[in-house]
PDB file of C-alpha atoms in Angstrom:
ATOM      1  CA  MET A  13      91.930 110.571  92.392  1.00 97.00           C
ATOM      2  CA  TYR A  14      91.103 111.728  95.841  1.00 98.00           C
ATOM      3  CA  TYR A  15      91.541 110.453  98.940  1.00 98.00           C
ATOM      4  CA  GLY A  16      89.834 110.688 102.379  1.00 96.00           C
ATOM      5  CA  GLN A  17      92.315 109.466 104.992  1.00 96.00           C
ATOM      6  CA  ILE A  18      95.988 108.271 105.175  1.00 98.00           C
ATOM      7  CA  LYS A  19      97.089 106.002 108.257  1.00 97.00           C
ATOM      8  CA  ASN A  20     100.401 105.682 109.482  1.00 96.00           C
ATOM      9  CA  CYS A  21     101.046 102.507 111.647  1.00 94.00           C
ATOM     10  CA  ASP A  22      97.600 100.863 111.006  1.00 94.00           C
ATOM     11  CA  ILE A  23      97.142  97.294 111.994  1.00 92.00           C
ATOM     12  CA  ALA A  24      93.302  96.805 111.390  1.00 91.00           C
ATOM     13  CA  ASN A  25      93.792  96.868 107.570  1.00 95.00           C
ATOM     14  CA  GLY A  26      96.261  93.926 106.639  1.00 95.00           C
ATOM     15  CA  GLU A  27      99.020  91.935 108.510  1.00 96.00           C
ATOM     16  CA  GLY A  28     101.700  93.683 110.332  1.00 97.00           C
ATOM     17  CA  VAL A  29     102.091  97.101 111.064  1.00 98.00           C
ATOM     18  CA  ARG A  30     100.919  98.975 107.465  1.00 98.00           C
ATOM     19  CA  VAL A  31     100.413 102.650 105.793  1.00 98.00           C
ATOM     20  CA  SER A  32      96.810 102.705 104.485  1.00 98.00           C
ATOM     21  CA  LEU A  33      95.598 104.924 101.694  1.00 98.00           C
ATOM     22  CA  PHE A  34      91.568 105.482 101.907  1.00 97.00           C
ATOM     23  CA  VAL A  35      90.691 106.331  98.391  1.00 98.00           C
ATOM     24  CA  SER A  36      87.304 107.994  97.672  1.00 97.00           C
ATOM     25  CA  GLY A  37      84.684 107.092  94.860  1.00 97.00           C
ATOM     26  CA  CYS A  38      82.641 104.252  94.671  1.00 96.00           C
ATOM     27  CA  ARG A  39      79.464 103.032  92.697  1.00 94.00           C
ATOM     28  CA  ASN A  40      78.804  99.799  94.887  1.00 92.00           C
ATOM     29  CA  ARG A  41      77.344 101.855  97.651  1.00 89.00           C
ATOM     30  CA  CYS A  42      77.047  99.026  99.901  1.00 85.00           C
ATOM     31  CA  GLU A  43      74.492  99.005 102.734  1.00 86.00           C
ATOM     32  CA  GLY A  44      75.918  99.409 106.191  1.00 82.00           C
ATOM     33  CA  CYS A  45      79.065 100.324 104.708  1.00 85.00           C
ATOM     34  CA  PHE A  46      81.455 102.181 107.497  1.00 82.00           C
ATOM     35  CA  GLN A  47      82.481 104.929 105.218  1.00 87.00           C
ATOM     36  CA  PRO A  48      79.708 106.426 102.780  1.00 89.00           C
ATOM     37  CA  GLU A  49      81.175 109.525 102.486  1.00 93.00           C
ATOM     38  CA  THR A  50      83.749 107.975 100.380  1.00 91.00           C
ATOM     39  CA  TRP A  51      81.536 107.317  97.931  1.00 93.00           C
ATOM     40  CA  ASP A  52      81.652 110.514  96.781  1.00 95.00           C
ATOM     41  CA  PHE A  53      84.575 110.738  94.011  1.00 97.00           C
ATOM     42  CA  LEU A  54      85.446 114.004  94.890  1.00 97.00           C
ATOM     43  CA  TYR A  55      85.865 113.296  98.938  1.00 97.00           C
ATOM     44  CA  GLY A  56      88.464 114.606 100.921  1.00 97.00           C
ATOM     45  CA  ASN A  57      91.704 115.740  99.400  1.00 98.00           C
ATOM     46  CA  PRO A  58      93.113 115.708  95.717  1.00 98.00           C
ATOM     47  CA  PHE A  59      95.654 112.819  95.750  1.00 98.00           C
ATOM     48  CA  THR A  60      98.738 114.501  94.341  1.00 98.00           C
ATOM     49  CA  LYS A  61     102.377 114.232  93.615  1.00 97.00           C
ATOM     50  CA  GLU A  62     103.035 115.424  97.071  1.00 98.00           C
ATOM     51  CA  THR A  63     100.483 112.631  98.657  1.00 98.00           C
ATOM     52  CA  GLU A  64     102.663 110.263  96.711  1.00 98.00           C
ATOM     53  CA  ALA A  65     106.023 111.677  98.278  1.00 98.00           C
ATOM     54  CA  GLU A  66     104.197 111.454 101.764  1.00 98.00           C
ATOM     55  CA  ILE A  67     103.079 108.142 101.212  1.00 98.00           C
ATOM     56  CA  VAL A  68     106.421 107.025 100.662  1.00 98.00           C
ATOM     57  CA  LYS A  69     107.735 108.519 103.421  1.00 98.00           C
ATOM     58  CA  LEU A  70     105.422 106.608 105.788  1.00 98.00           C
ATOM     59  CA  LEU A  71     106.844 103.584 103.955  1.00 98.00           C
ATOM     60  CA  GLU A  72     110.616 104.110 104.928  1.00 98.00           C
ATOM     61  CA  PRO A  73     110.872 102.601 108.046  1.00 98.00           C
ATOM     62  CA  ASP A  74     111.834  98.650 108.863  1.00 97.00           C
ATOM     63  CA  TYR A  75     108.817  97.931 110.829  1.00 98.00           C
ATOM     64  CA  ILE A  76     106.178  98.977 107.855  1.00 98.00           C
ATOM     65  CA  LYS A  77     105.206  95.849 106.263  1.00 98.00           C
ATOM     66  CA  GLY A  78     103.314  97.717 103.265  1.00 98.00           C
ATOM     67  CA  LEU A  79     100.923  99.218 101.526  1.00 98.00           C
ATOM     68  CA  THR A  80      97.112  99.015 101.902  1.00 98.00           C
ATOM     69  CA  ILE A  81      94.553 100.539 100.065  1.00 98.00           C
ATOM     70  CA  LEU A  82      91.065 100.631 100.539  1.00 96.00           C
ATOM     71  CA  GLY A  83      88.023 103.400  99.889  1.00 92.00           C
ATOM     72  CA  GLY A  84      85.877 104.037  98.708  1.00 94.00           C
ATOM     73  CA  GLU A  85      86.719 101.485  95.690  1.00 97.00           C
ATOM     74  CA  PRO A  86      90.391 101.340  94.578  1.00 98.00           C
ATOM     75  CA  PHE A  87      89.326  99.537  91.751  1.00 98.00           C
ATOM     76  CA  GLU A  88      86.738 101.951  90.274  1.00 98.00           C
ATOM     77  CA  PRO A  89      88.383 102.646  86.571  1.00 97.00           C
ATOM     78  CA  GLU A  90      88.686 106.387  87.468  1.00 96.00           C
ATOM     79  CA  ASN A  91      90.579 105.480  90.861  1.00 98.00           C
ATOM     80  CA  GLN A  92      92.867 102.355  89.069  1.00 98.00           C
ATOM     81  CA  ARG A  93      94.572 104.575  86.233  1.00 98.00           C
ATOM     82  CA  ASP A  94      96.287 106.594  89.122  1.00 97.00           C
ATOM     83  CA  LEU A  95      96.965 103.856  91.500  1.00 98.00           C
ATOM     84  CA  ALA A  96      98.564 101.808  89.003  1.00 98.00           C
ATOM     85  CA  PRO A  97     101.598 103.727  88.637  1.00 98.00           C
ATOM     86  CA  PHE A  98     101.319 104.628  92.402  1.00 98.00           C
ATOM     87  CA  VAL A  99     102.416 101.264  93.193  1.00 98.00           C
ATOM     88  CA  GLU A 100     104.359 100.686  90.448  1.00 98.00           C
ATOM     89  CA  LYS A 101     106.519 103.055  91.909  1.00 98.00           C
ATOM     90  CA  VAL A 102     105.911 101.910  95.835  1.00 98.00           C
ATOM     91  CA  LYS A 103     106.894  98.128  94.336  1.00 98.00           C
ATOM     92  CA  SER A 104     110.204  99.661  93.005  1.00 98.00           C
ATOM     93  CA  LEU A 105     111.025 101.554  96.153  1.00 98.00           C
ATOM     94  CA  PHE A 106     110.403  99.075  98.391  1.00 98.00           C
ATOM     95  CA  PRO A 107     110.098  95.507  96.904  1.00 97.00           C
ATOM     96  CA  ASN A 108     110.085  93.708  99.986  1.00 97.00           C
ATOM     97  CA  LYS A 109     107.227  95.283 101.111  1.00 98.00           C
ATOM     98  CA  ASN A 110     103.440  93.934 100.440  1.00 98.00           C
ATOM     99  CA  ILE A 111     100.359  95.365  98.855  1.00 98.00           C
ATOM    100  CA  TRP A 112      96.960  94.775 100.447  1.00 98.00           C
ATOM    101  CA  ILE A 113      93.738  95.968  98.404  1.00 98.00           C
ATOM    102  CA  PHE A 114      90.574  95.895  99.431  1.00 97.00           C
ATOM    103  CA  SER A 115      87.445  95.886  97.245  1.00 97.00           C
ATOM    104  CA  GLY A 116      83.793  95.122  97.062  1.00 96.00           C
ATOM    105  CA  TYR A 117      84.471  93.807  93.346  1.00 97.00           C
ATOM    106  CA  THR A 118      85.491  90.128  93.386  1.00 97.00           C
ATOM    107  CA  LEU A 119      88.279  88.985  91.694  1.00 97.00           C
ATOM    108  CA  GLU A 120      86.352  87.116  88.754  1.00 97.00           C
ATOM    109  CA  GLU A 121      84.322  90.722  88.137  1.00 96.00           C
ATOM    110  CA  LEU A 122      87.701  92.249  87.823  1.00 97.00           C
ATOM    111  CA  LEU A 123      88.977  90.039  85.275  1.00 96.00           C
ATOM    112  CA  LYS A 124      86.020  89.549  83.268  1.00 95.00           C
ATOM    113  CA  ASP A 125      85.828  91.541  80.168  1.00 94.00           C
ATOM    114  CA  GLY A 126      83.158  93.805  80.330  1.00 93.00           C
ATOM    115  CA  SER A 127      82.983  94.462  83.934  1.00 94.00           C
ATOM    116  CA  ARG A 128      82.241  98.030  84.812  1.00 93.00           C
ATOM    117  CA  ALA A 129      85.434  97.656  86.936  1.00 95.00           C
ATOM    118  CA  ARG A 130      87.609  96.665  84.490  1.00 97.00           C
ATOM    119  CA  CYS A 131      89.729  98.997  82.288  1.00 97.00           C
ATOM    120  CA  GLU A 132      93.181  99.262  80.734  1.00 97.00           C
ATOM    121  CA  ALA A 133      94.668  99.561  84.394  1.00 98.00           C
ATOM    122  CA  THR A 134      93.051  96.454  86.103  1.00 98.00           C
ATOM    123  CA  ASP A 135      95.507  94.000  84.901  1.00 97.00           C
ATOM    124  CA  LYS A 136      98.662  95.775  85.746  1.00 98.00           C
ATOM    125  CA  LEU A 137      97.033  96.873  88.992  1.00 98.00           C
ATOM    126  CA  LEU A 138      96.361  93.188  90.042  1.00 98.00           C
ATOM    127  CA  SER A 139      99.432  91.916  89.129  1.00 97.00           C
ATOM    128  CA  MET A 140     101.357  94.255  91.808  1.00 98.00           C
ATOM    129  CA  THR A 141      98.687  93.557  94.354  1.00 98.00           C
ATOM    130  CA  ASP A 142      99.853  90.692  97.125  1.00 98.00           C
ATOM    131  CA  VAL A 143      96.776  90.263  98.724  1.00 98.00           C
ATOM    132  CA  LEU A 144      93.156  91.254  97.873  1.00 98.00           C
ATOM    133  CA  VAL A 145      89.943  91.135 100.307  1.00 97.00           C
ATOM    134  CA  ASP A 146      87.398  91.051  97.704  1.00 97.00           C
ATOM    135  CA  GLY A 147      83.417  91.054  97.710  1.00 95.00           C
ATOM    136  CA  ARG A 148      80.875  93.338  98.464  1.00 93.00           C
ATOM    137  CA  PHE A 149      80.126  93.824 102.286  1.00 93.00           C
ATOM    138  CA  VAL A 150      76.433  92.137 102.867  1.00 90.00           C
ATOM    139  CA  LEU A 151      75.041  93.765 105.895  1.00 91.00           C
ATOM    140  CA  SER A 152      73.195  90.424 106.374  1.00 93.00           C
ATOM    141  CA  LEU A 153      76.679  88.349 106.617  1.00 93.00           C
ATOM    142  CA  LYS A 154      78.121  90.334 109.368  1.00 93.00           C
ATOM    143  CA  ASP A 155      80.576  89.262 111.159  1.00 93.00           C
ATOM    144  CA  ILE A 156      82.774  91.039 113.630  1.00 91.00           C
ATOM    145  CA  SER A 157      84.796  88.057 114.752  1.00 91.00           C
ATOM    146  CA  LEU A 158      86.151  88.058 110.861  1.00 92.00           C
ATOM    147  CA  LYS A 159      90.019  88.717 110.581  1.00 90.00           C
ATOM    148  CA  PHE A 160      90.288  92.131 108.123  1.00 93.00           C
ATOM    149  CA  ARG A 161      86.617  91.643 106.989  1.00 91.00           C
ATOM    150  CA  GLY A 162      83.086  92.378 107.360  1.00 89.00           C
ATOM    151  CA  SER A 163      81.149  90.246 106.521  1.00 92.00           C
ATOM    152  CA  LYS A 164      81.237  86.091 105.740  1.00 93.00           C
ATOM    153  CA  ASN A 165      80.915  86.243 101.856  1.00 93.00           C
ATOM    154  CA  GLN A 166      84.068  88.276 101.358  1.00 95.00           C
ATOM    155  CA  ARG A 167      87.398  86.188 100.637  1.00 96.00           C
ATOM    156  CA  ILE A 168      91.174  87.060 101.712  1.00 97.00           C
ATOM    157  CA  LEU A 169      92.973  86.291  98.274  1.00 97.00           C
ATOM    158  CA  ASP A 170      96.509  85.480  97.220  1.00 97.00           C
ATOM    159  CA  VAL A 171      96.631  87.242  94.193  1.00 98.00           C
ATOM    160  CA  PRO A 172     100.097  85.898  92.725  1.00 97.00           C
ATOM    161  CA  GLU A 173      98.798  82.616  93.034  1.00 97.00           C
ATOM    162  CA  SER A 174      95.453  82.983  91.898  1.00 97.00           C
ATOM    163  CA  LEU A 175      96.865  84.706  88.722  1.00 96.00           C
ATOM    164  CA  LYS A 176      99.174  81.784  88.068  1.00 96.00           C
ATOM    165  CA  GLN A 177      96.696  79.037  88.887  1.00 95.00           C
ATOM    166  CA  GLY A 178      93.377  81.014  87.193  1.00 94.00           C
ATOM    167  CA  LYS A 179      91.183  80.515  90.436  1.00 95.00           C
ATOM    168  CA  PRO A 180      90.565  82.240  93.382  1.00 96.00           C
ATOM    169  CA  ILE A 181      93.413  81.001  96.116  1.00 94.00           C
ATOM    170  CA  GLU A 182      92.691  82.544  99.409  1.00 92.00           C
ATOM    171  CA  PHE A 183      95.314  84.175 101.756  1.00 89.00           C
ATOM    172  CA  TYR A 184      93.673  82.376 104.226  1.00 71.00           C
ATOM    173  CA  LYS A 185      90.355  81.921 105.580  1.00 58.00           C
TER     174      LYS A 185
END
């Protein structure tokens, strides 16, 4: 897996002060995407054990509320396979910090057998995700007044509650 950027003290991509990891690789290729350079799976730098250690160090301060993963597309199968064990490590080291993931795939697509995003790591990664901002960016539905999303079709989901109830439950609208 490659990544394009790591942001420390990010307040734009989830609640509170966060560390954000922008992964590379996206097959959705939404029109009007704010970072089309991240569509390339080899954009940026390789995600290494040193990268993991850097993110863990950035997550240490008490004022950091959690980790946000966006992209590119975190739920491309290639990325999930590297992200699942990393997020598991983050959750074990920082059980009180939350995980937000932004995805162009909807929760329903991620859970559907045979979907192009679903792989052997999907359930594990979702089980460790607290909030999922889902849905492709749709340029005709762009709304800059929306909190934590770019177009009106996108949702902010409470993943543990959604998995428990078997249907998407909004974190807030």
